[in-house]
CSV table of C-alpha atoms in Angstrom, one decimal:
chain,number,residue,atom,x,y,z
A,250,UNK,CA,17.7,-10.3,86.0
A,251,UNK,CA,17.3,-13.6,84.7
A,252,UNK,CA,15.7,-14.0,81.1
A,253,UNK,CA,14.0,-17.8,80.3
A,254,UNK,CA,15.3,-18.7,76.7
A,255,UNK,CA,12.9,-22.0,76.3
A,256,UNK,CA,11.0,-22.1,73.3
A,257,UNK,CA,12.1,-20.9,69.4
A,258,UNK,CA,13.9,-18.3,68.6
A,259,UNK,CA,11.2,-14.9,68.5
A,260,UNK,CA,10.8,-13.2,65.7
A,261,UNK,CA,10.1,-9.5,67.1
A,262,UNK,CA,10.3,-5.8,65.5
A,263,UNK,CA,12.2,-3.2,68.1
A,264,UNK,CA,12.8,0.2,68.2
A,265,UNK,CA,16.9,1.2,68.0
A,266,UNK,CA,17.5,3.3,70.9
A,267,UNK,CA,21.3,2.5,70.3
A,268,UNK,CA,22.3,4.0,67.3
A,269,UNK,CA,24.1,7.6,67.7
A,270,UNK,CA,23.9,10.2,64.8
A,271,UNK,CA,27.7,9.6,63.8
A,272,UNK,CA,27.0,5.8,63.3
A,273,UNK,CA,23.6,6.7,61.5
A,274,UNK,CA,25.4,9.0,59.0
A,275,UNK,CA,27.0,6.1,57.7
A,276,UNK,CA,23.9,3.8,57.4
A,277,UNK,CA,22.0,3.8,54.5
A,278,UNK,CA,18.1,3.5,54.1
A,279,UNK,CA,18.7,-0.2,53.9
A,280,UNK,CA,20.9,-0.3,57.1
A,281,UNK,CA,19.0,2.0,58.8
A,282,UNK,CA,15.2,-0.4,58.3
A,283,UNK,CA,17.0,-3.2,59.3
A,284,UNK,CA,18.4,-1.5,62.6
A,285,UNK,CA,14.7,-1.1,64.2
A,286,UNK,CA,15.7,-4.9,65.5
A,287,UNK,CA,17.3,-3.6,68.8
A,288,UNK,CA,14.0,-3.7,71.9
A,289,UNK,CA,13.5,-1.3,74.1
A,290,UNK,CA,13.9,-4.2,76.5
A,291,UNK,CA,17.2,-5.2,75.4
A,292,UNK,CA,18.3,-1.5,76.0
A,293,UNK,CA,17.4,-1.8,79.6
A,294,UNK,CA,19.4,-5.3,80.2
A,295,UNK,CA,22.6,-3.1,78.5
A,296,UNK,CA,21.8,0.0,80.6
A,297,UNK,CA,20.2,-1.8,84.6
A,298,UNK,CA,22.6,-3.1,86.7
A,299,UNK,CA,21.9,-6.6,87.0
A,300,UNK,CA,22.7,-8.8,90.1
A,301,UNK,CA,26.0,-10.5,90.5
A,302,UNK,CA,25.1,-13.9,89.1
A,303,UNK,CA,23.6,-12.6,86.1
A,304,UNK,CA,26.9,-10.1,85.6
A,305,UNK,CA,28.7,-13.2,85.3
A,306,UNK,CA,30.9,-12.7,88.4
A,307,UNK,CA,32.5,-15.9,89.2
A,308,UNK,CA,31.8,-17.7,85.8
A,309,UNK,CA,34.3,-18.6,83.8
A,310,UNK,CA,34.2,-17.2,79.7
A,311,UNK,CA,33.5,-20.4,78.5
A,312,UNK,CA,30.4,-20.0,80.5
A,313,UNK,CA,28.9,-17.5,77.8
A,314,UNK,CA,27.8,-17.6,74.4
A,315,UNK,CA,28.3,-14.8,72.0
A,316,UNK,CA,26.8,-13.9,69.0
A,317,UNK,CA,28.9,-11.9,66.3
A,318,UNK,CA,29.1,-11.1,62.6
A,319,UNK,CA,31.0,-12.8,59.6
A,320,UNK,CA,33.9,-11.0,57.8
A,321,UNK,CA,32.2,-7.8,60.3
A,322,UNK,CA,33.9,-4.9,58.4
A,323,UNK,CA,32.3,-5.6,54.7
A,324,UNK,CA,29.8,-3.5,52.9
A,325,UNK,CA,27.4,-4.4,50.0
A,326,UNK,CA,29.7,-4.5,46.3
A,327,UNK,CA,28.4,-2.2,44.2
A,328,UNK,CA,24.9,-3.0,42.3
A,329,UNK,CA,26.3,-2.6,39.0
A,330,UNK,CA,29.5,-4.7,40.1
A,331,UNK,CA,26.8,-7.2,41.7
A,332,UNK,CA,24.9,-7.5,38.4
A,333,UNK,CA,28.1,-7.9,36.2
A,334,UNK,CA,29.1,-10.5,39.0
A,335,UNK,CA,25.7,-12.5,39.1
A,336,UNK,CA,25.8,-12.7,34.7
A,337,UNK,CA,29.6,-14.6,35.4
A,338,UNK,CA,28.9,-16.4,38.4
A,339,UNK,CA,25.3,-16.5,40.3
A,340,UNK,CA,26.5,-18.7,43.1
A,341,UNK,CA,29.3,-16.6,43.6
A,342,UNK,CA,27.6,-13.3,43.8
A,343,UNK,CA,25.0,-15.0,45.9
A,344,UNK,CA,27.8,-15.7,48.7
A,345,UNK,CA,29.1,-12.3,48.5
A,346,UNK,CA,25.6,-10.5,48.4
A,347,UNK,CA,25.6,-9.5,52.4
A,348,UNK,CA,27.1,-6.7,54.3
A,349,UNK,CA,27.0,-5.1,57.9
A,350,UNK,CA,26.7,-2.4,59.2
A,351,UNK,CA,30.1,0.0,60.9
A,352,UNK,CA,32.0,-1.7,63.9
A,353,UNK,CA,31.1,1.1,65.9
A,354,UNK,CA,27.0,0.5,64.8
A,355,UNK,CA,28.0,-3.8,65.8
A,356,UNK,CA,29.5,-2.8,69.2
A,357,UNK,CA,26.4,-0.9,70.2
A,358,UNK,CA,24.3,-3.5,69.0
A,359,UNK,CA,25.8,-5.7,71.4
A,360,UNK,CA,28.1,-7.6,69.5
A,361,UNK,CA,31.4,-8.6,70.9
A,362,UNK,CA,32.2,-11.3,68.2
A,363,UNK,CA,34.1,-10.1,64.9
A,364,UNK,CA,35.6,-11.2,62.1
A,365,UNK,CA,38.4,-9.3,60.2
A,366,UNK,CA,40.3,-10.2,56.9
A,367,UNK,CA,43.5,-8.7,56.7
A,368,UNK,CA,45.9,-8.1,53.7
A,369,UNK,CA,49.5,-6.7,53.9
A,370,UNK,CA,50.6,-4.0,52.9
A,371,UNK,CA,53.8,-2.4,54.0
A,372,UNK,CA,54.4,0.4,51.1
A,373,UNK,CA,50.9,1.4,50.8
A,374,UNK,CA,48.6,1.7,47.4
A,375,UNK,CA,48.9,-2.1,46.3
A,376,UNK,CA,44.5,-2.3,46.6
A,377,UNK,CA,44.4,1.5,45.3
A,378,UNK,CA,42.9,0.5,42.0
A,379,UNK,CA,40.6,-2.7,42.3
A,380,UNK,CA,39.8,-4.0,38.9
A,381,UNK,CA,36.1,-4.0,40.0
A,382,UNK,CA,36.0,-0.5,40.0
A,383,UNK,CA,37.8,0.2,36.9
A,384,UNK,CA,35.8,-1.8,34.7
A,385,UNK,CA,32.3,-0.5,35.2
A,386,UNK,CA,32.1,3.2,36.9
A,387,UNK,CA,35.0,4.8,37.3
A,388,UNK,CA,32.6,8.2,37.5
A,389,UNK,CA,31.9,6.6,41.3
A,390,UNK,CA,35.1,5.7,42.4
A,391,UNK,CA,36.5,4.0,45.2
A,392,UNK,CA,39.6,4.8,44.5
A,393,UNK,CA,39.2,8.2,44.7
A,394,UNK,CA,37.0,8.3,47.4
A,395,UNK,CA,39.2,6.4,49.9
A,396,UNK,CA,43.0,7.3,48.1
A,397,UNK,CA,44.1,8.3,51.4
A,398,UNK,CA,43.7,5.2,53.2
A,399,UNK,CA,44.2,3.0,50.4
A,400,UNK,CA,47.6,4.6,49.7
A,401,UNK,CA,48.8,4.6,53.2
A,402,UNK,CA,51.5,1.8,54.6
A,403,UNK,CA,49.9,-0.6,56.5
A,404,UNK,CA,47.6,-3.7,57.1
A,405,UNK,CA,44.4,-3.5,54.4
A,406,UNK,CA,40.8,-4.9,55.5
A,407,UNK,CA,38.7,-6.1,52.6
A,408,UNK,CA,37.5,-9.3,51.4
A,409,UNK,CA,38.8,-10.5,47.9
A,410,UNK,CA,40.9,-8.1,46.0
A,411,UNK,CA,39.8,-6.6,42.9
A,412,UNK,CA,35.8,-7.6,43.6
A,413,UNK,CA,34.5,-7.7,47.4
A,414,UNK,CA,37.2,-4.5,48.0
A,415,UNK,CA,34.3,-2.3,50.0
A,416,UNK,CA,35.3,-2.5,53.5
A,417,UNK,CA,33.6,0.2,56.5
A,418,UNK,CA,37.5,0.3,57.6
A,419,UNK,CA,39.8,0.1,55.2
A,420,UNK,CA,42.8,-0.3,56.9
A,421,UNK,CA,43.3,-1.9,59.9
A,422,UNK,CA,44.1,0.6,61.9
A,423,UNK,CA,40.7,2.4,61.6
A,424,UNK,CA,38.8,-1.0,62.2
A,425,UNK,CA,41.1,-1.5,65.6
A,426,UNK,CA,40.7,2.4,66.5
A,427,UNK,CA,36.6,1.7,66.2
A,428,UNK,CA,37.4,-0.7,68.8
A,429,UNK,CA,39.7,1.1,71.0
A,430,UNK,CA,37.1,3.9,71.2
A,431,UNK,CA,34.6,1.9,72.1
A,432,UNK,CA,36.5,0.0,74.9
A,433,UNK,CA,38.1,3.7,76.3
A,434,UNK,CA,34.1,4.4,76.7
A,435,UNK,CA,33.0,1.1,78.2
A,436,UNK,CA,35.9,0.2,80.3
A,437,UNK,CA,33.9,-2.9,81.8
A,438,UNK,CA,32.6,-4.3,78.6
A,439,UNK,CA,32.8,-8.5,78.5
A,440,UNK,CA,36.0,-9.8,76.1
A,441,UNK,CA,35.6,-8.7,72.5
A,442,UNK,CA,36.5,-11.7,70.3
A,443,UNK,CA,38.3,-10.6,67.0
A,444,UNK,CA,39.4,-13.2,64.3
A,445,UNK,CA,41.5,-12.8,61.7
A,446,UNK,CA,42.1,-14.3,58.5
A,447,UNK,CA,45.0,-13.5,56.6
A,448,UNK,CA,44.8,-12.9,52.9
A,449,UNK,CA,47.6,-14.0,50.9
A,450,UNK,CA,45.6,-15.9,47.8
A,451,UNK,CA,45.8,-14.4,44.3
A,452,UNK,CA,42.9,-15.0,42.4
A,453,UNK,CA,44.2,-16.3,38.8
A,454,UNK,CA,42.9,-14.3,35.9
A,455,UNK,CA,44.3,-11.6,34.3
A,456,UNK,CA,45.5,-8.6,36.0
A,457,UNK,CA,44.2,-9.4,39.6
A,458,UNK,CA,46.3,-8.0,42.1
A,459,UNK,CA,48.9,-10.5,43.7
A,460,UNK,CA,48.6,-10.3,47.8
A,461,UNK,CA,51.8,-9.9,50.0
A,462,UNK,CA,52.6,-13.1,51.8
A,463,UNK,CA,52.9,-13.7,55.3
A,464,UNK,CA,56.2,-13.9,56.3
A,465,UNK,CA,57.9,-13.4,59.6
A,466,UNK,CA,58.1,-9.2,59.2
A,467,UNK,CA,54.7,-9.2,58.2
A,468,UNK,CA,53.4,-10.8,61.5
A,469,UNK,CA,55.8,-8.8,63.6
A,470,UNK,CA,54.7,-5.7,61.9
A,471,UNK,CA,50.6,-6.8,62.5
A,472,UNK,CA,52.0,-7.2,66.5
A,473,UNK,CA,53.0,-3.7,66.1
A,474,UNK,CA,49.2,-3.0,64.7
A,475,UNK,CA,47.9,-4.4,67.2
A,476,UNK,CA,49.8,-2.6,70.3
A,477,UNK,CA,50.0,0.6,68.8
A,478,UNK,CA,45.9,0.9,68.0
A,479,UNK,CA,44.4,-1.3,71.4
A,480,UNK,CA,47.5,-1.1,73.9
A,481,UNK,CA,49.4,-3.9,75.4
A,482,UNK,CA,47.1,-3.9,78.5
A,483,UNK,CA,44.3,-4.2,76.6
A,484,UNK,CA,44.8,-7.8,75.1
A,485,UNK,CA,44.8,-11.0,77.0
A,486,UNK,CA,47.8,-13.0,75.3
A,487,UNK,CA,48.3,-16.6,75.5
A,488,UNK,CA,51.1,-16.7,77.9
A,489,UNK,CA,48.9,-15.1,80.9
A,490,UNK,CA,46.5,-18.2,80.0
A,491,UNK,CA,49.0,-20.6,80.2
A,492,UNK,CA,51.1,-20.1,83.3
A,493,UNK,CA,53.1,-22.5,84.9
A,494,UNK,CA,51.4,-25.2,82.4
A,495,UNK,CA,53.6,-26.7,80.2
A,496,UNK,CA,51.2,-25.8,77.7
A,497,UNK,CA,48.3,-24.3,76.8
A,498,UNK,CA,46.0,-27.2,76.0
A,499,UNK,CA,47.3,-28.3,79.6
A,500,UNK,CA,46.1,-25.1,80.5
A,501,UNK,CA,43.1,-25.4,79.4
A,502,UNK,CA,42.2,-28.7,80.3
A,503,UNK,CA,43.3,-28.7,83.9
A,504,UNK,CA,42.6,-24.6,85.3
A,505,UNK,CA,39.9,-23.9,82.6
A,506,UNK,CA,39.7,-20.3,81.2
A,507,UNK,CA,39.3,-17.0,83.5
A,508,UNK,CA,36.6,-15.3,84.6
A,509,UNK,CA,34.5,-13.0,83.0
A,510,UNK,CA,35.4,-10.5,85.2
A,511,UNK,CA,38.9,-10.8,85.5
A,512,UNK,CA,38.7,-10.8,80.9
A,513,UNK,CA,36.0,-7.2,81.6
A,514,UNK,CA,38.0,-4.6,78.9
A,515,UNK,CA,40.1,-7.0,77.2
A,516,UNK,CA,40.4,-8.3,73.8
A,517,UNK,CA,41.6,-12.0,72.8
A,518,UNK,CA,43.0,-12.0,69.1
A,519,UNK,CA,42.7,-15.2,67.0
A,520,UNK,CA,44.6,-16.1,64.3
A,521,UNK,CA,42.0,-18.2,61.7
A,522,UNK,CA,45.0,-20.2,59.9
A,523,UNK,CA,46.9,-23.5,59.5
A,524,UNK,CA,49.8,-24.1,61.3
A,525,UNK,CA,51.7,-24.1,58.2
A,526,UNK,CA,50.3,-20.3,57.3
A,527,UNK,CA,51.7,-19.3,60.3
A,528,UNK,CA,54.7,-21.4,61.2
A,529,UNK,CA,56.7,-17.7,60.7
A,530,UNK,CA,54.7,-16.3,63.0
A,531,UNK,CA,55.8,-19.8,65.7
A,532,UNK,CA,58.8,-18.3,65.1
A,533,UNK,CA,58.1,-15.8,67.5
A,534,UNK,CA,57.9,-17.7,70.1
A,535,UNK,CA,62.2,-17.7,70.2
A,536,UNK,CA,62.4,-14.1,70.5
A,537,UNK,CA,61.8,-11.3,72.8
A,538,UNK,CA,58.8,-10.2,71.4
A,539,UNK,CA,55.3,-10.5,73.0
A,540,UNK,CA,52.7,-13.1,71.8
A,541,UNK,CA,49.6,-11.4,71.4
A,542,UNK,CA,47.5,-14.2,69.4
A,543,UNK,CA,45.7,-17.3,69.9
A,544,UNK,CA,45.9,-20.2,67.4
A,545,UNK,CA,43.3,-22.8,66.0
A,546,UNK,CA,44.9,-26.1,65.9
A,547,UNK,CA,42.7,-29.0,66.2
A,548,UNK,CA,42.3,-30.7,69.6
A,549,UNK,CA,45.3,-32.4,70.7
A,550,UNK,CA,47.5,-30.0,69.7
A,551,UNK,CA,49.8,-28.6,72.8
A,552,UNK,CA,48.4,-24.6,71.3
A,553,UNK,CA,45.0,-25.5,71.1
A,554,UNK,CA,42.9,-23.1,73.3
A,555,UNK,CA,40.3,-21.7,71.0
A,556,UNK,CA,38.6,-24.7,68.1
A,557,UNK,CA,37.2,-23.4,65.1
A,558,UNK,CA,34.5,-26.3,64.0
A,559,UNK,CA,32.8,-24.4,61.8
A,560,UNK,CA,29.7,-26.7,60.7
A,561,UNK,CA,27.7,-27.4,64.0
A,562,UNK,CA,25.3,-30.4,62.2
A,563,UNK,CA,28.4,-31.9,60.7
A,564,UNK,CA,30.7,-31.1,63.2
A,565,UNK,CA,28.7,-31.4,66.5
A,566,UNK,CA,30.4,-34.1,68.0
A,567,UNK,CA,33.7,-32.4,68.0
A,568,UNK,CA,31.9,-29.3,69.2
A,569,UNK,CA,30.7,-31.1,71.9
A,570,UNK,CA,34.1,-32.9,72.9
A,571,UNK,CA,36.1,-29.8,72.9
A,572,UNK,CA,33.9,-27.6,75.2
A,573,UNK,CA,33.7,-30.3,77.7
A,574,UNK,CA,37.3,-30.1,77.8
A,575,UNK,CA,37.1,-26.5,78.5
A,576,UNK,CA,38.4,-25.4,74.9
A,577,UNK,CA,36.7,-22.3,73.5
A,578,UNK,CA,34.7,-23.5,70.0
A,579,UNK,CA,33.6,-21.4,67.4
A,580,UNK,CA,30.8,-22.3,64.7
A,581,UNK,CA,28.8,-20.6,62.2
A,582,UNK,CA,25.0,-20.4,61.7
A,583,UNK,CA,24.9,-19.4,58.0
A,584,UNK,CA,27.7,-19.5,55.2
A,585,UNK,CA,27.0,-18.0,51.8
A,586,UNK,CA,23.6,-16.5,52.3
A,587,UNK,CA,22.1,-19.6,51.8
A,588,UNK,CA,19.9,-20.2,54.9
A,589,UNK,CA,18.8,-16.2,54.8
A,590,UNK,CA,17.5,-17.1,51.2
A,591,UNK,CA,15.8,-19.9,52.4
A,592,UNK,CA,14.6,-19.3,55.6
A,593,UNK,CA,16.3,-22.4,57.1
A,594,UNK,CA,16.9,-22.5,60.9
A,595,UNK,CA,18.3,-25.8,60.8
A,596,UNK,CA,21.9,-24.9,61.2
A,597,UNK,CA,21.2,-21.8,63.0
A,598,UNK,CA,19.7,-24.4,65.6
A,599,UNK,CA,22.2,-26.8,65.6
A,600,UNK,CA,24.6,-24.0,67.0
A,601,UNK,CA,22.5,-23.0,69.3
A,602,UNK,CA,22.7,-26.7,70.7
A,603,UNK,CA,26.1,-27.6,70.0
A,604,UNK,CA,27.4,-25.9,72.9
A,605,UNK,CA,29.8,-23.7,70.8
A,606,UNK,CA,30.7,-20.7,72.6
A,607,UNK,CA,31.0,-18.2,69.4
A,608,UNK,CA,28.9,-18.2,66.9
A,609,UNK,CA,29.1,-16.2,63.7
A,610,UNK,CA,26.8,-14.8,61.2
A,611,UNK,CA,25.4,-12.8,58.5
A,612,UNK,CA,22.3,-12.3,60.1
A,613,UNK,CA,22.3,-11.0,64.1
A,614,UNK,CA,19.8,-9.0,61.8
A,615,UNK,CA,17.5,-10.0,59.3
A,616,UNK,CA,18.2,-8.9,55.4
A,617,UNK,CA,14.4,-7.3,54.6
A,618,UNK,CA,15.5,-8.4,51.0
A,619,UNK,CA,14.0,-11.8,52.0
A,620,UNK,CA,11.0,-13.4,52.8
A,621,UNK,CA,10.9,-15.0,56.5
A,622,UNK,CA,13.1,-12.8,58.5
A,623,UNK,CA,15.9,-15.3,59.4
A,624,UNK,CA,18.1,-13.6,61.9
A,625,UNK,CA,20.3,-15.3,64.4
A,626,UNK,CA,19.2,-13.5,67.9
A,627,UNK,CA,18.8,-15.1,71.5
A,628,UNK,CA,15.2,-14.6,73.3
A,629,UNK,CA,16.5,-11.9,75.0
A,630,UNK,CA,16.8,-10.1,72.1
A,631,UNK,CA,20.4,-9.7,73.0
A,632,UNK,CA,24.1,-11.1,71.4
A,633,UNK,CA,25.4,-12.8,74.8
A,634,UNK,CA,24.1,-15.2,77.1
A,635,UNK,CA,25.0,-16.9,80.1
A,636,UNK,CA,24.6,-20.7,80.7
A,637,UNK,CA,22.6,-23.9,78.9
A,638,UNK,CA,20.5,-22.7,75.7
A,639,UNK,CA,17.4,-23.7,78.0
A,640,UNK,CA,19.0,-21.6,81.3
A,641,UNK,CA,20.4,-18.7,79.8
A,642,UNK,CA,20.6,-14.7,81.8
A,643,UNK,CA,21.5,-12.1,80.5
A,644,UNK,CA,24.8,-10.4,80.7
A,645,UNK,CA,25.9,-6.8,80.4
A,646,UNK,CA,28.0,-6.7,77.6
């Protein structure tokens, strides 16, 4: 069932047939406008069988595109943390004035492409009293509202301590058990991308709390995350890309990526850091214990497998070099809310023709806040494609 995807990007209003009650119940009005996005059509290419091409049997990964969302687990801050925000800094509260929907909503959307910024926390309770919501309505509190989580031992998923704290999953073990629940139900789903960035900056002014670093018991301990919440068979490591290479840029230069059907129900993690964040976690690589993420090094690098080049107008050249060496790229369409404000589709477009594999965005649905209705969607009204912008066919995701 192939789909043509010449011409602009359509602007269309769909009905959600997607969206169970347990994922409404956490929409608001807001969330729940924006969700009549989703086509009746686009149900059908989810839900038909479609032939064997257009499944993507014998293509390799690098042969689709994806579509996913920016830091995917955020909510809106609070208006009256918004408004106190915009009176300090406007440009700052205008790049943190988006949010998303829950995982679970994202997944049944289609998505496949996440982002997730992760904090450590190995006692517990070090986010349990963000600043934010101290200073201006402690009658609504987060704190008390979430306590449990918040207090629990573990890996925390939010975006800046002490302002953008809101977070759909809190820890990181309910954002990877949204996951896990979704791939136990759809067993033959395509790869789920998930990045991570690891938070470890303190923000200097008085009494911001000071993030964990990243040592070499803190990545060990987010391995542990990671196997007990989606199970060792679930995520395809580095090693099983490399083989007998002598690396894995060899790798993927040489034997390409797999195919999308022999990746159907896994998950590739991605580690969105400088080498020297994680040269504790290269440390790793001496003992026994499995190697669950991929790194971003730049091309040339013997680990490179997966580029992050994330402006595709500046950038496009080295978009365009790595995935004709077979190296997965990932871009953005949007960055700070500023193309949504303005209605600008030049980057969004620039994305789309760069060739990057994985694109990210605020917008896989438009914010009705603004005039124009920017949204980054392909013509089929689906997150994934198969092949060439100009030849693309839809693929169950």
């Amino acid at each position: 069932m192939a789909h043509d995807e010449c011409g602009d990007l359509e602007r269309r209003s769909f009905p959600s047939p997607l969206l169970s009650p347990a994922s409404q119940k956490h929409m608001n009005p807001h969330w729940i406008k924006r969700n009549t996005l989703l086509s009746s059509f686009a149900l059908l290419m989810m839900l038909i069988p479609v032939s064997a091409d257009d499944d993507g049997r014998g293509h390799r990964l690098t042969a689709l595109t994806y579509i996913g969302s920016h830091n995917s687990y955020k909510k809106a801050l609070h208006p009256k943390l918004m408004k106190w925000l915009r009176r300090f800094d406007a440009r700052a509260a205008d790049a943190l004035d988006y949010q998303h929907p829950p995982l679970t909503t994202q997944l049944d959307l289609g998505l496949r492409l996440f982002e997730l910024d992760v904090f450590y926390d190995p006692k517990g309770g070090l986010y349990q009293d963000p600043l934010g919501d101290a200073w201006l309505f402690r009658d609504q509190s987060f704190a008390e509202q979430h306590r449990q989580a918040l207090q629990a031992p573990g890996f925390k998923v939010l975006h800046a301590q002490d302002i953008d704290f809101r977070s759909h999953c809190l820890t990181l073990a309910q954002c990877l058990t949204e996951m896990a629940r979704f791939s136990t139900a759809n067993p033959n789903h395509i790869p789920i991308v998930v990045t991570f960035n690891l938070k470890a900056q303190a923000i200097d002014l008085p009494g911001f709390t000071e993030p964990r670093p990243f040592d070499q018991t803190a990545f060990q301990a987010l391995q542990r995350t990671m196997i007990d919440y989606l199970g060792l068979t679930r995520i395809f490591r580095p090693t099983e890309l490399k083989g007998q290479w002598p690396t894995l840029a060899a790798a993927v230069e040489n034997q390409g990526w797999p195919s999308i059907e022999q990746l159907r129900g896994k998950f590739l993690l991605v580690l969105d850091e400088s080498e020297e964040t994680l040269s504790p976690y290269n440390e790793l690589s001496a003992t026994s214990a499995p190697i669950l993420f991929f790194k971003t090094p730049p091309l040339g690098h013997p680990d490179a497998a997966i580029l992050i080049l994330n402006d595709p107008i500046q950038q496009a050249e080295a978009i365009e070099q790595g995935v004709k060496k077979g190296y997965l790229v990932r871009t953005r369409a949007d960055a700070d809310t500023a193309e949504a404000r303005g209605n600008d589709a030049t980057r969004r477009d620039a994305a789309f023709a760069s060739g990057a594999q994985l694109i990210s965005t605020d917008y896989y649905l438009p914010d009705a806040r603004y005039d124009g209705d920017y949204e980054v969607r392909f013509n089929n009204g689906g997150y994934v494609r198969q092949g060439p912008p100009r030849q693309a066919a839809g693929v169950t995701p």
